[in-house]
Tab-separated table of C-alpha atoms and ligand atoms in Angstrom:
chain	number	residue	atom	x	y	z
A	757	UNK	CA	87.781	71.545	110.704
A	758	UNK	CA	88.238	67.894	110.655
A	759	UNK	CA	88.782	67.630	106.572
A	760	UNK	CA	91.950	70.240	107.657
A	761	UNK	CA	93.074	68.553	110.606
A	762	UNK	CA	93.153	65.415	108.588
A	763	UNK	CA	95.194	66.989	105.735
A	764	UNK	CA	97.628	69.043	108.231
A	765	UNK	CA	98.465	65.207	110.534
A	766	UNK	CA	98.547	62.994	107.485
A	767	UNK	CA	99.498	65.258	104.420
A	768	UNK	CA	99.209	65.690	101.634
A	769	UNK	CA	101.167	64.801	97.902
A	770	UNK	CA	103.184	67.809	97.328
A	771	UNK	CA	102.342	68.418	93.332
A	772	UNK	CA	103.365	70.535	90.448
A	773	UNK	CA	101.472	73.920	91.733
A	774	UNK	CA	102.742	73.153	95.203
A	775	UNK	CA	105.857	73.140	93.113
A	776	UNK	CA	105.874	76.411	91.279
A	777	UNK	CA	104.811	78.352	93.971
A	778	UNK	CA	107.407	77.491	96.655
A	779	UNK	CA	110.284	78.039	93.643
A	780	UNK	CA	108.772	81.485	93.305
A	781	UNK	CA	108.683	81.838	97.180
A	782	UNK	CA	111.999	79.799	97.951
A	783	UNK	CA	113.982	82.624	99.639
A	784	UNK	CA	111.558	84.188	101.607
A	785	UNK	CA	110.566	79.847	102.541
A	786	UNK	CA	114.488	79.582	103.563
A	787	UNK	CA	115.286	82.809	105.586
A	788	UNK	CA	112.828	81.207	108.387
A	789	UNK	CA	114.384	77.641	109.646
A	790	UNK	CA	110.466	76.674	110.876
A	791	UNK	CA	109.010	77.408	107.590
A	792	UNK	CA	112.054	75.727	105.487
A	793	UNK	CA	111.767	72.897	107.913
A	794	UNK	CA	108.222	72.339	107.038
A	795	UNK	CA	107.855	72.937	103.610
A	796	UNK	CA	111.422	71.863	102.069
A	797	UNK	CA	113.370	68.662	102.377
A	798	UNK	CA	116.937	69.321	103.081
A	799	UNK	CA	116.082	73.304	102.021
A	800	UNK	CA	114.943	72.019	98.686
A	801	UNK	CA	111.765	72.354	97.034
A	802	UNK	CA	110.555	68.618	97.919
A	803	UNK	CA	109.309	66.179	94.866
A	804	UNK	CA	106.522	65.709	93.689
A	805	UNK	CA	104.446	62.935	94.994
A	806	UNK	CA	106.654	63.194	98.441
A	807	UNK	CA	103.980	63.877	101.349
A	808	UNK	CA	104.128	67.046	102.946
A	809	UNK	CA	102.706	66.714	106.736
A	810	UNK	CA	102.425	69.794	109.391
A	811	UNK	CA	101.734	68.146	113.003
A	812	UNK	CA	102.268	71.601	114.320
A	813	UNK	CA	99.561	73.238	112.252
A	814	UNK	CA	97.431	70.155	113.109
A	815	UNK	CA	97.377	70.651	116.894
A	816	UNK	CA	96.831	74.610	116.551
A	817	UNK	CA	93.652	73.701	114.026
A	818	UNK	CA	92.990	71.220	116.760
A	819	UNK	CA	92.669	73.792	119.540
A	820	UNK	CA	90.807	76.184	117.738
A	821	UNK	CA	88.210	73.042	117.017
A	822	UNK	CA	88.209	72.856	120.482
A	823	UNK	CA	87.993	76.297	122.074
A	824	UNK	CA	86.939	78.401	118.921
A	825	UNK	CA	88.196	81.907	118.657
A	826	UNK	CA	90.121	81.518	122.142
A	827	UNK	CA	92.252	78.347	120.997
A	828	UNK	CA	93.810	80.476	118.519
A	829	UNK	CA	94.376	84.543	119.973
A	830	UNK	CA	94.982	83.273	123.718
A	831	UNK	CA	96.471	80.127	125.904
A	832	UNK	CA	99.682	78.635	124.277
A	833	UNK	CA	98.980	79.643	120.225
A	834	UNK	CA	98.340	83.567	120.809
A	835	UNK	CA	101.721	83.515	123.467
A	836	UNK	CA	103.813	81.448	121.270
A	837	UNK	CA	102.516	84.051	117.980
A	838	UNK	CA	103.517	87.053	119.938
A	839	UNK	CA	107.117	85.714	121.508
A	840	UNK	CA	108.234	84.359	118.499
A	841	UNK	CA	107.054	87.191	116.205
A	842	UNK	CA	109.263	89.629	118.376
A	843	UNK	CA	112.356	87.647	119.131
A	844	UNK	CA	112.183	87.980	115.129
A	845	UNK	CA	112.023	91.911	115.401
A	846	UNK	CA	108.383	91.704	114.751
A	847	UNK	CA	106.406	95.131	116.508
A	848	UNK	CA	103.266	92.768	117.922
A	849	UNK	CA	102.114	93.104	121.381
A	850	UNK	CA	99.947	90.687	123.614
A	851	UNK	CA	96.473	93.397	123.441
A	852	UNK	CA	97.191	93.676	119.300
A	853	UNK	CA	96.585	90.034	119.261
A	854	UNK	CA	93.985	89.127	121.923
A	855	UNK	CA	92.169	92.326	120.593
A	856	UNK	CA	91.996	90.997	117.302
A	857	UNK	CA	88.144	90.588	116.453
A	858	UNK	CA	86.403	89.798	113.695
A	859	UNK	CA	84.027	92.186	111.806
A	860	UNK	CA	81.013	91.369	110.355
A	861	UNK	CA	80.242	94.261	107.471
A	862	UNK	CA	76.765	94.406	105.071
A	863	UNK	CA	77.894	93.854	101.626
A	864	UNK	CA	77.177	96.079	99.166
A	865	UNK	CA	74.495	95.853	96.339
A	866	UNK	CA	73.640	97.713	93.320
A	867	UNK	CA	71.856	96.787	89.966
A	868	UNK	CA	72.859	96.607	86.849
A	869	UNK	CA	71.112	96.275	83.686
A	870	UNK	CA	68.588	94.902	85.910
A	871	UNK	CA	71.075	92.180	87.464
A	872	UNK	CA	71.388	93.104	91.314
A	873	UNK	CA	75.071	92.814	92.638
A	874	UNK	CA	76.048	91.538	95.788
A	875	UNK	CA	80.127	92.151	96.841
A	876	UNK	CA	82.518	92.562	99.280
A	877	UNK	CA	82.192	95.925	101.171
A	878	UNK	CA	85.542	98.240	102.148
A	879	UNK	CA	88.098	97.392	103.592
A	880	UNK	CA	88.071	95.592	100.065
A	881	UNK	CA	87.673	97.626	97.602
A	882	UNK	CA	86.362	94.454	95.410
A	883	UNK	CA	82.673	95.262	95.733
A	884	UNK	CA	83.226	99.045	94.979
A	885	UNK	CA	85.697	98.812	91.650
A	886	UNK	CA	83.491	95.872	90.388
A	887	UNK	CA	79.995	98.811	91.039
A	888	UNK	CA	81.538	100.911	89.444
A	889	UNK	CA	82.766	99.343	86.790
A	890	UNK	CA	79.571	98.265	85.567
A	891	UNK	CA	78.079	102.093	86.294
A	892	UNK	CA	80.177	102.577	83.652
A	893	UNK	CA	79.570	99.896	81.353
A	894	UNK	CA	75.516	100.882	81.700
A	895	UNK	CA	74.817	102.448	79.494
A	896	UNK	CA	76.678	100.656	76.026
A	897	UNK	CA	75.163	97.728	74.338
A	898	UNK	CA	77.890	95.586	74.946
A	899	UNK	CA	77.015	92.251	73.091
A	900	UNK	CA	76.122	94.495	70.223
A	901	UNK	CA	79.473	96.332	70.229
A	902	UNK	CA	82.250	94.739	67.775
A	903	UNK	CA	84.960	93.061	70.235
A	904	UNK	CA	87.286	95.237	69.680
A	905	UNK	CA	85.481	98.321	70.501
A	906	UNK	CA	84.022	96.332	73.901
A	907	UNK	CA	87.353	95.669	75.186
A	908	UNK	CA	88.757	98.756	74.659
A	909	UNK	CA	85.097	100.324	76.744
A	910	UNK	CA	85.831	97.781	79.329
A	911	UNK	CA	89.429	98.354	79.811
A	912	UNK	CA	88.589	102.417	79.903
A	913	UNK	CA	86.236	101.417	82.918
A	914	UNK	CA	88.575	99.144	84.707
A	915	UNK	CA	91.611	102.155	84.149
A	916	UNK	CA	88.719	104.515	85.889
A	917	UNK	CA	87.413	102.261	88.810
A	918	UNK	CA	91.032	101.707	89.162
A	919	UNK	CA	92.118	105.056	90.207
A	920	UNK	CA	89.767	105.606	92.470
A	921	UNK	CA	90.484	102.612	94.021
A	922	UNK	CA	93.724	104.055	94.599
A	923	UNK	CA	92.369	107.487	95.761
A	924	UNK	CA	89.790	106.684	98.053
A	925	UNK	CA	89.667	103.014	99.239
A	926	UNK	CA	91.007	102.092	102.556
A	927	UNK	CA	89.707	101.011	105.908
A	928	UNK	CA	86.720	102.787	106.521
A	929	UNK	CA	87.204	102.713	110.414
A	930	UNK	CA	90.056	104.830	109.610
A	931	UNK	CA	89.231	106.592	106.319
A	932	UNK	CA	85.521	108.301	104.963
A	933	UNK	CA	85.421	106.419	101.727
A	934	UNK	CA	82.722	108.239	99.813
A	935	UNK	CA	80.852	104.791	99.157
A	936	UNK	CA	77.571	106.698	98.143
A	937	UNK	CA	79.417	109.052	95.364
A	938	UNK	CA	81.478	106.397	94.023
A	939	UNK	CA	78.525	103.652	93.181
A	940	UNK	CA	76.388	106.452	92.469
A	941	UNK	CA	75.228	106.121	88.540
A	942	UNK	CA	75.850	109.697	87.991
A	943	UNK	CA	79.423	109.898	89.162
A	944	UNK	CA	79.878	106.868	86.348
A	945	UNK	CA	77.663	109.266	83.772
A	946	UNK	CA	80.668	111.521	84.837
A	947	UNK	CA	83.183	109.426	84.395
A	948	UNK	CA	82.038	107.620	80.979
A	949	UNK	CA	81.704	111.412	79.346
A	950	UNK	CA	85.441	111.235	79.547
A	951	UNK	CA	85.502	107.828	77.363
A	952	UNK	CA	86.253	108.242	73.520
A	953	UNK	CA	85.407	105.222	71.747
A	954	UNK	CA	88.140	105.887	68.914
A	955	UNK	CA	91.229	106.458	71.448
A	956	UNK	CA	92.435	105.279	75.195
A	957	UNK	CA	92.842	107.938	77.855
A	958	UNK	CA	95.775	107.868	78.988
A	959	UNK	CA	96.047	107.505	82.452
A	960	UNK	CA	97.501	110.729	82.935
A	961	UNK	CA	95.344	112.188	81.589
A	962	UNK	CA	93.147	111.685	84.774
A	963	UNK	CA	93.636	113.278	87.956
A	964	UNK	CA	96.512	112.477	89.776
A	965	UNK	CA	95.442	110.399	92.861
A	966	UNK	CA	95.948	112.812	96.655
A	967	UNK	CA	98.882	112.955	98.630
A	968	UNK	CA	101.435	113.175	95.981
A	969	UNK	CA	104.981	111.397	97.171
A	970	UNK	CA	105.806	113.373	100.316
A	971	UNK	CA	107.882	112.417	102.144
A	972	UNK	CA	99.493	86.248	95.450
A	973	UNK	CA	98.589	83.838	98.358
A	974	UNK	CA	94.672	83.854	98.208
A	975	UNK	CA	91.884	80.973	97.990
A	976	UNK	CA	88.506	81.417	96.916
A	977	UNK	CA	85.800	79.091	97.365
A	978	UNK	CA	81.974	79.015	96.482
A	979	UNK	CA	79.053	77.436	97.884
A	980	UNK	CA	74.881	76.597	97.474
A	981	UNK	CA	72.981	74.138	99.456
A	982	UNK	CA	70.028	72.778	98.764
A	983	UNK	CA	67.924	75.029	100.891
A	984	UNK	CA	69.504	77.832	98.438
A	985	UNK	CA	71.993	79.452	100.825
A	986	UNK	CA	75.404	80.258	99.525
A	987	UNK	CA	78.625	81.116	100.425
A	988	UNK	CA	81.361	83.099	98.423
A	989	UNK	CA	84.366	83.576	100.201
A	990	UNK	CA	88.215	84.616	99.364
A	991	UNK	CA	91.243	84.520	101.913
A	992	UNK	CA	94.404	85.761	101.484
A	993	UNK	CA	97.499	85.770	102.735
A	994	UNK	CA	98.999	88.130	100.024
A	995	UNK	CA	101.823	86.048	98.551
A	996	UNK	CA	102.326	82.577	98.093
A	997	UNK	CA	103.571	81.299	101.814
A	998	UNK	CA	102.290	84.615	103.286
A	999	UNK	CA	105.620	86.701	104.682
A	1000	UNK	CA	107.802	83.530	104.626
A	1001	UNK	CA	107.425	83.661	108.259
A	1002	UNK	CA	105.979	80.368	110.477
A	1003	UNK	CA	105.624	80.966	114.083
A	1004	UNK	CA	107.766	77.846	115.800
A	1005	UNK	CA	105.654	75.492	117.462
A	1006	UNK	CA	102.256	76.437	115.500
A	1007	UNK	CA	102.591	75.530	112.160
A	1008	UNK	CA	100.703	78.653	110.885
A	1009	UNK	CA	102.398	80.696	108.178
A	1010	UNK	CA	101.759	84.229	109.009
A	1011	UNK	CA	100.345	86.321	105.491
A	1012	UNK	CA	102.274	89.878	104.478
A	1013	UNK	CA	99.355	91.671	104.322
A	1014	UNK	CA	101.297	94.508	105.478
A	1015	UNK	CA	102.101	94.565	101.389
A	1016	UNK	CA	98.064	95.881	100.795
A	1017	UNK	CA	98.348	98.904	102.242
A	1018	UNK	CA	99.730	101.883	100.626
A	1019	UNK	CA	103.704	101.865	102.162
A	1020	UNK	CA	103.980	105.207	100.713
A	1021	UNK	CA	102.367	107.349	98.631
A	1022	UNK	CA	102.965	106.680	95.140
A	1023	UNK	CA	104.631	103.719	95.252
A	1024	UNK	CA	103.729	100.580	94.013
A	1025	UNK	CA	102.560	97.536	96.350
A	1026	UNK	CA	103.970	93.507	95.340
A	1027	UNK	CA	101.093	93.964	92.598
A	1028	UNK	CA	101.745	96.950	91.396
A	1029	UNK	CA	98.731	99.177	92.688
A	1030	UNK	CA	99.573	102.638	93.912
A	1031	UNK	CA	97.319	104.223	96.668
A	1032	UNK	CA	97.666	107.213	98.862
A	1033	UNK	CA	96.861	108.491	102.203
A	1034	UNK	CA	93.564	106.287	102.296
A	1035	UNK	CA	95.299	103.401	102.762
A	1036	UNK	CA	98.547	104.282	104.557
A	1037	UNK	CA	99.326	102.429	107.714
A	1038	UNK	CA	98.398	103.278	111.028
A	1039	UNK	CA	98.238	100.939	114.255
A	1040	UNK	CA	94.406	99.180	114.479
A	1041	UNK	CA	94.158	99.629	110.585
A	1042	UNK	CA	93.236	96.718	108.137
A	1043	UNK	CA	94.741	96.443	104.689
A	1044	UNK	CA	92.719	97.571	101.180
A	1045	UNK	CA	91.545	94.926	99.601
A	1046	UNK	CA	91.196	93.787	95.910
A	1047	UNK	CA	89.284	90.537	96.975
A	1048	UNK	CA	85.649	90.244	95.620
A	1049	UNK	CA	83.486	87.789	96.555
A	1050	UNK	CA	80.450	88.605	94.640
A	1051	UNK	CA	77.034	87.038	93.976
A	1052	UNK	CA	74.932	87.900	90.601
A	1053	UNK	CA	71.274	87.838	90.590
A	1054	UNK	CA	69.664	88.186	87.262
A	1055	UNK	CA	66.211	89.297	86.397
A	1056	UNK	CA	65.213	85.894	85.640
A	1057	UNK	CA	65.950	84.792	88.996
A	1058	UNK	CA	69.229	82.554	87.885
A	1059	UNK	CA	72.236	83.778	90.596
A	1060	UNK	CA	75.929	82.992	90.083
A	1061	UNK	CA	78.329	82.831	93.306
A	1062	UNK	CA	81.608	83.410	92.056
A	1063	UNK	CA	85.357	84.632	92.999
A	1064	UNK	CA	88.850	84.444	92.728
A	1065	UNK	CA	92.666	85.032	94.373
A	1066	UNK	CA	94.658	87.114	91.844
A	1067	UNK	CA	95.645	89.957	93.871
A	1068	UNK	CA	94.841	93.475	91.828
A	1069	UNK	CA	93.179	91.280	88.950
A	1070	UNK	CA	91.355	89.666	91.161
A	1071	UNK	CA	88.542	92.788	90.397
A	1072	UNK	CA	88.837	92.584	86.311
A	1073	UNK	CA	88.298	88.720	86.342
A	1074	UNK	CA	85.172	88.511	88.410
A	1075	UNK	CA	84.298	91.432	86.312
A	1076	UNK	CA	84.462	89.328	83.229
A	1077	UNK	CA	83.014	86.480	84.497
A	1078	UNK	CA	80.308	88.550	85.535
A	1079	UNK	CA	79.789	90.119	81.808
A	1080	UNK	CA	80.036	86.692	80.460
A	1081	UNK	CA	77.166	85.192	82.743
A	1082	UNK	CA	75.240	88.149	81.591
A	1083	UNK	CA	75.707	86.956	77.910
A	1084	UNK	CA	73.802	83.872	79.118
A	1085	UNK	CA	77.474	81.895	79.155
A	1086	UNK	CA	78.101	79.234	81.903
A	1087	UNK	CA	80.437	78.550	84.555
A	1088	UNK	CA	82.782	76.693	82.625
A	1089	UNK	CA	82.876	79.640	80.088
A	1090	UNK	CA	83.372	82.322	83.724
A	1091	UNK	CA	86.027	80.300	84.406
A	1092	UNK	CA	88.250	79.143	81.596
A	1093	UNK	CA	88.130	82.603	78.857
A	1094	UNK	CA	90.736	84.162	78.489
A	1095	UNK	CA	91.104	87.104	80.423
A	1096	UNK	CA	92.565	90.785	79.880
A	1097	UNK	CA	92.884	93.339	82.956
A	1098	UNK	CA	93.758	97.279	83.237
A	1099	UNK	CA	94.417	98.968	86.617
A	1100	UNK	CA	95.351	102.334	85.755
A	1101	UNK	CA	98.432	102.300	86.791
A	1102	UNK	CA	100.869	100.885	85.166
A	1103	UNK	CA	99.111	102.508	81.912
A	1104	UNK	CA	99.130	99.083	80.184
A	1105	UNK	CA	96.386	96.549	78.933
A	1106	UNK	CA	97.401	93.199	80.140
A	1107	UNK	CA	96.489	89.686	78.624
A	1108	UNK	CA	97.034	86.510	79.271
A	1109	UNK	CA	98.089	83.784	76.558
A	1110	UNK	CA	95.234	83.926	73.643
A	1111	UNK	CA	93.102	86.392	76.456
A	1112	UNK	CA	92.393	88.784	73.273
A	1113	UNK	CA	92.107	87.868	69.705
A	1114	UNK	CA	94.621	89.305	66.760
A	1115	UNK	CA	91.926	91.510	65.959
A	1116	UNK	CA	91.052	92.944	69.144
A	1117	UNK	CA	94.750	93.498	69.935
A	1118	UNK	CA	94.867	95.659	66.364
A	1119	UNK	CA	91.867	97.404	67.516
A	1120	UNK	CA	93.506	98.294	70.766
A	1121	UNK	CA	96.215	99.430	69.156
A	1122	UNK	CA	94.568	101.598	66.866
A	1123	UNK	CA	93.366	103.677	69.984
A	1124	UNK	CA	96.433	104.145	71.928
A	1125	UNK	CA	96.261	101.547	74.193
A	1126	UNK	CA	99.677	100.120	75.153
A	1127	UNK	CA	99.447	95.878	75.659
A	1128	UNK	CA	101.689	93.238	77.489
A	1129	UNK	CA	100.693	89.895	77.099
A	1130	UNK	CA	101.656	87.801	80.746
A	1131	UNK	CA	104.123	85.470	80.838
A	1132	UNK	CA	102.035	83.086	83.341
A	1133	UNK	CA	98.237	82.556	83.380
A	1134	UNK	CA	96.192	84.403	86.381
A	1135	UNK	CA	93.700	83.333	88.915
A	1136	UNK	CA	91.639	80.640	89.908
A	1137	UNK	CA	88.248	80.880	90.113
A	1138	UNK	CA	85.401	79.062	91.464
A	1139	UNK	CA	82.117	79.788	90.228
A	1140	UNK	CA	78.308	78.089	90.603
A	1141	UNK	CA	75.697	79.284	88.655
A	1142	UNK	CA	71.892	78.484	90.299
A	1143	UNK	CA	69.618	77.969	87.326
A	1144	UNK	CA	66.416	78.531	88.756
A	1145	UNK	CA	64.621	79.027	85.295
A	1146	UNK	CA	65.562	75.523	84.125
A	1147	UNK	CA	66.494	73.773	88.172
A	1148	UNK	CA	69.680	72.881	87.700
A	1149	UNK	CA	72.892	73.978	89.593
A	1150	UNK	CA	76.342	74.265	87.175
A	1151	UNK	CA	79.534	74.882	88.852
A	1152	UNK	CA	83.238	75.074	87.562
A	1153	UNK	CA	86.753	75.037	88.946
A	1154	UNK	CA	89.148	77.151	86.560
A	1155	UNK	CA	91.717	75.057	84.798
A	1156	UNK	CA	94.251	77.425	85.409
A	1157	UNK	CA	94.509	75.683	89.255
A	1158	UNK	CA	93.943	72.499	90.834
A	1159	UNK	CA	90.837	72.844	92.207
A	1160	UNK	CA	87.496	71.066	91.438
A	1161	UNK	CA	83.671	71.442	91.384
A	1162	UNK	CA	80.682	69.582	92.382
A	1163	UNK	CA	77.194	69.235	92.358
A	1164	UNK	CA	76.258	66.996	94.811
A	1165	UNK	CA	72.490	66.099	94.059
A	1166	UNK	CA	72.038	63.268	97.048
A	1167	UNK	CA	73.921	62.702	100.129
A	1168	UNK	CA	75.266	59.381	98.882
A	1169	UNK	CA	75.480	60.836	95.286
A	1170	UNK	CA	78.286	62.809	93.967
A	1171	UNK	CA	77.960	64.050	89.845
A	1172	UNK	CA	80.843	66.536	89.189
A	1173	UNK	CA	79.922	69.167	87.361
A	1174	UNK	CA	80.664	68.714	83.277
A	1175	UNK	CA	83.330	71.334	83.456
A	1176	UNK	CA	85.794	69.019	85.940
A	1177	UNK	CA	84.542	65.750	85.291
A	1178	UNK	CA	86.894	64.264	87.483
A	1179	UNK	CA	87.437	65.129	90.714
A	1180	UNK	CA	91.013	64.825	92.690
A	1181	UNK	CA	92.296	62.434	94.357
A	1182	UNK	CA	91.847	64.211	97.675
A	1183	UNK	CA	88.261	65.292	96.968
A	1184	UNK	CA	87.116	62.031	96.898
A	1185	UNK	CA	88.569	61.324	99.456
A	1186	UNK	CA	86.530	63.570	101.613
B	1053	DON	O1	93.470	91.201	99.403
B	1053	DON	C1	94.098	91.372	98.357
B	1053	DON	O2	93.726	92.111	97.464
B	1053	DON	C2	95.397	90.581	98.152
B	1053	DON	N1	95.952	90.241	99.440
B	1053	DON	C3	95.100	89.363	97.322
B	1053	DON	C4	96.356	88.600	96.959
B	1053	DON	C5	96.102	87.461	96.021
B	1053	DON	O3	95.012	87.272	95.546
B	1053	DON	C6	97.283	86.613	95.691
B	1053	DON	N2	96.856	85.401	95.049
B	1053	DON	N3	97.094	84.995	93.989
């Protein structure tokens, strides 16, 4: 913890992402005084360049240094979480807290095309949409398909996975989420004999998901050591600054993860994904989850580690990036194309800037499909790719955020990867 101590105590130069995400965050930053007091100068989004410290969040990331699990959920942290949380009208109590405990799940694995898939297990619903997807996609030469007529396969898949995902993902402590059925390649044999290749379903066209109405922010990072072990984690905290809320005394932000479940049935969360009684709230329950931390082993041996923030898109981008590895493409290719997403609901194709070509968008078109290009670019992820066939490791950072990537071949040495060839600042630093 000592790179995060060390940022928190002496802090860090507020710059121009800092800057666009506390504008889009600024009035859920200024309805707490703690959380404007930290991250605004004189309730103003502060300058770039102008250093940004938290000596609060310092000393909690000191404790839990020091005690682990305990200097954060008990002692002065876990009290000072739970008083200030309800003199805000917050519903925590002491037990929810000290109860709190991580849990360790298997991920879940399937093949495909002879690649073997390794994602995040429910209460995400990453690992399962991304499956699925790819059942899908199976069976179709896709490198041998004309773009047009691949995007338009892929989007069909995403719109299918999609729904489901709103169906039948939720907590499994709380909800039977037919894991088995879903992944299984016959349910996506199923599901692709509904695909035309000359027109888009329309998502109404598929069942409605259960229980009819009855009455962004996220960090992923990705990791190999030399002795080939690797890490590929996302955390979120939903939206940029979490709820808006920082507990007095602590520096720590709390998320609004509260905005993953389904609120009601039918209605669309802060990313526009419905869901239904699967992923309702109830007391003990965690949030559904679109994060996918996902590693890619190809028949050749070569693996990629890759993932991304991106809330509901965060599943259609590592699916891309996957495809793209596939097509023997590398990191810096995962990371920087252009990227389109569908999530059956709303019924549109989205696309970011120059995401699809002129032609591709015709094609689309053509078949029904309904597009919106983005007004901002999405996600930012980090990828490696492990290259046993030719021993080399390649890593990228996407452009789209600040991060970087690095191969570090010696201790001493550091050669970033070709993608970022200069690392921040800060990096360097550490
Ligand atoms: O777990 C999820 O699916 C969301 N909380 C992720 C939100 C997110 O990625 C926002 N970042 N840009």
């Amino acid at each position: 913890l000592a790179p995060a101590i060390r940022l928190a105590r002496d802090g860090f130069p507020v710059d121009g992402v800092f800057i666009r995400l506390a504008k889009s965050r600024l009035e859920a930053i200024r309805t707490y005084a703690a959380t404007a007091n930290v991250f605004l100068v004189n309730n103003e989004v502060p300058a770039a360049g102008s250093v940004l410290k938290q000596p609060d969040l310092a000393n909690t990331l000191a404790a839990i240094a020091l005690k682990g699990r305990d200097g954060f959920y008990k002692g002065f942290i876990g009290a000072q979480m739970v008083d200030e949380v309800r003199r805000a009208g917050g519903l925590w109590a002491t037990d929810d807290l000290f109860n709190y405990a991580v849990k360790v799940r298997e991920p879940l694995t399937a093949m495909y095309r002879g690649y073997r898939i390794v994602s995040a297990p429910p209460p995400s619903s990453g690992g399962v949409a991304l499956i699925e997807i790819l059942n899908i996609l199976a069976t179709y030469e896709l490198p041998r398909l004309d773009e047009a007529t691949r995007t338009h396969v892929i989007v069909e898949a995403m719109r299918r996975a999609y729904r489901d995902r709103a169906e039948f993902l939720g907590d499994p402590d709380f909800t039977q989420v037919p894991l088995e059925r879903l992944m299984h390649p016959w349910y996506a044999a199923g599901l692709r004999a509904t695909l035309r290749l000359d027109r888009a379903t329309s998502s109404s066209e598929l069942p409605g998901v259960e229980s009819p109405p009855q009455g962004p922010h996220t960090t992923h990072y990705s990791i190999l050591d030399k002795e080939g072990n690797r890490v590929a984690a996302t955390v979120t905290l939903n939206f940029p600054f979490g709820s808006g809320f920082l507990v007095p005394g602590t520096g720590v932000v709390l998320n609004n993860e509260m905005d993953d479940f389904s609120v009601k049935p039918g209605v669309p969360n802060g990313f526009g994904l419905i869901g239904g009684d699967a992923n309702a709230i109830a007391a003990g329950k965690r949030p559904l989850s679109s994060m996918a931390p996902s590693f890619i082993e190809a028949p050749d041996g070569n693996v990629a580690i890759l993932g991304t923030p991106g809330g509901s898109r965060i599943i259609s981008m590592v699916l891309l990036a996957a495809l793209d590895f596939m097509d023997g493409h590398t990191p810096d290719s995962w990371v920087t194309k252009g990227r389109f997403h569908h999530q059956y609901l709303p019924d549109i194709v989205q696309y970011e800037e120059n995401g699809l070509p002129g032609l591709v968008i015709a094609g689309l078109r053509q078949r029904g499909h309904r597009l919106e290009q983005t007004t901002f670019r999405y996600g930012n992820m980090q990828a490696i790719l492990w290259d046993r066939k030719h021993n080399r490791v390649l890593a990228a950072a996407d452009p789209r955020g600040i991060g970087s990537a690095q191969v570090i071949l010696h201790a001493a040495k550091n050669t970033p990867s070709k993608a970022n060839p200069k690392p921040t600042a800060q990096q360097r630093k550490q």
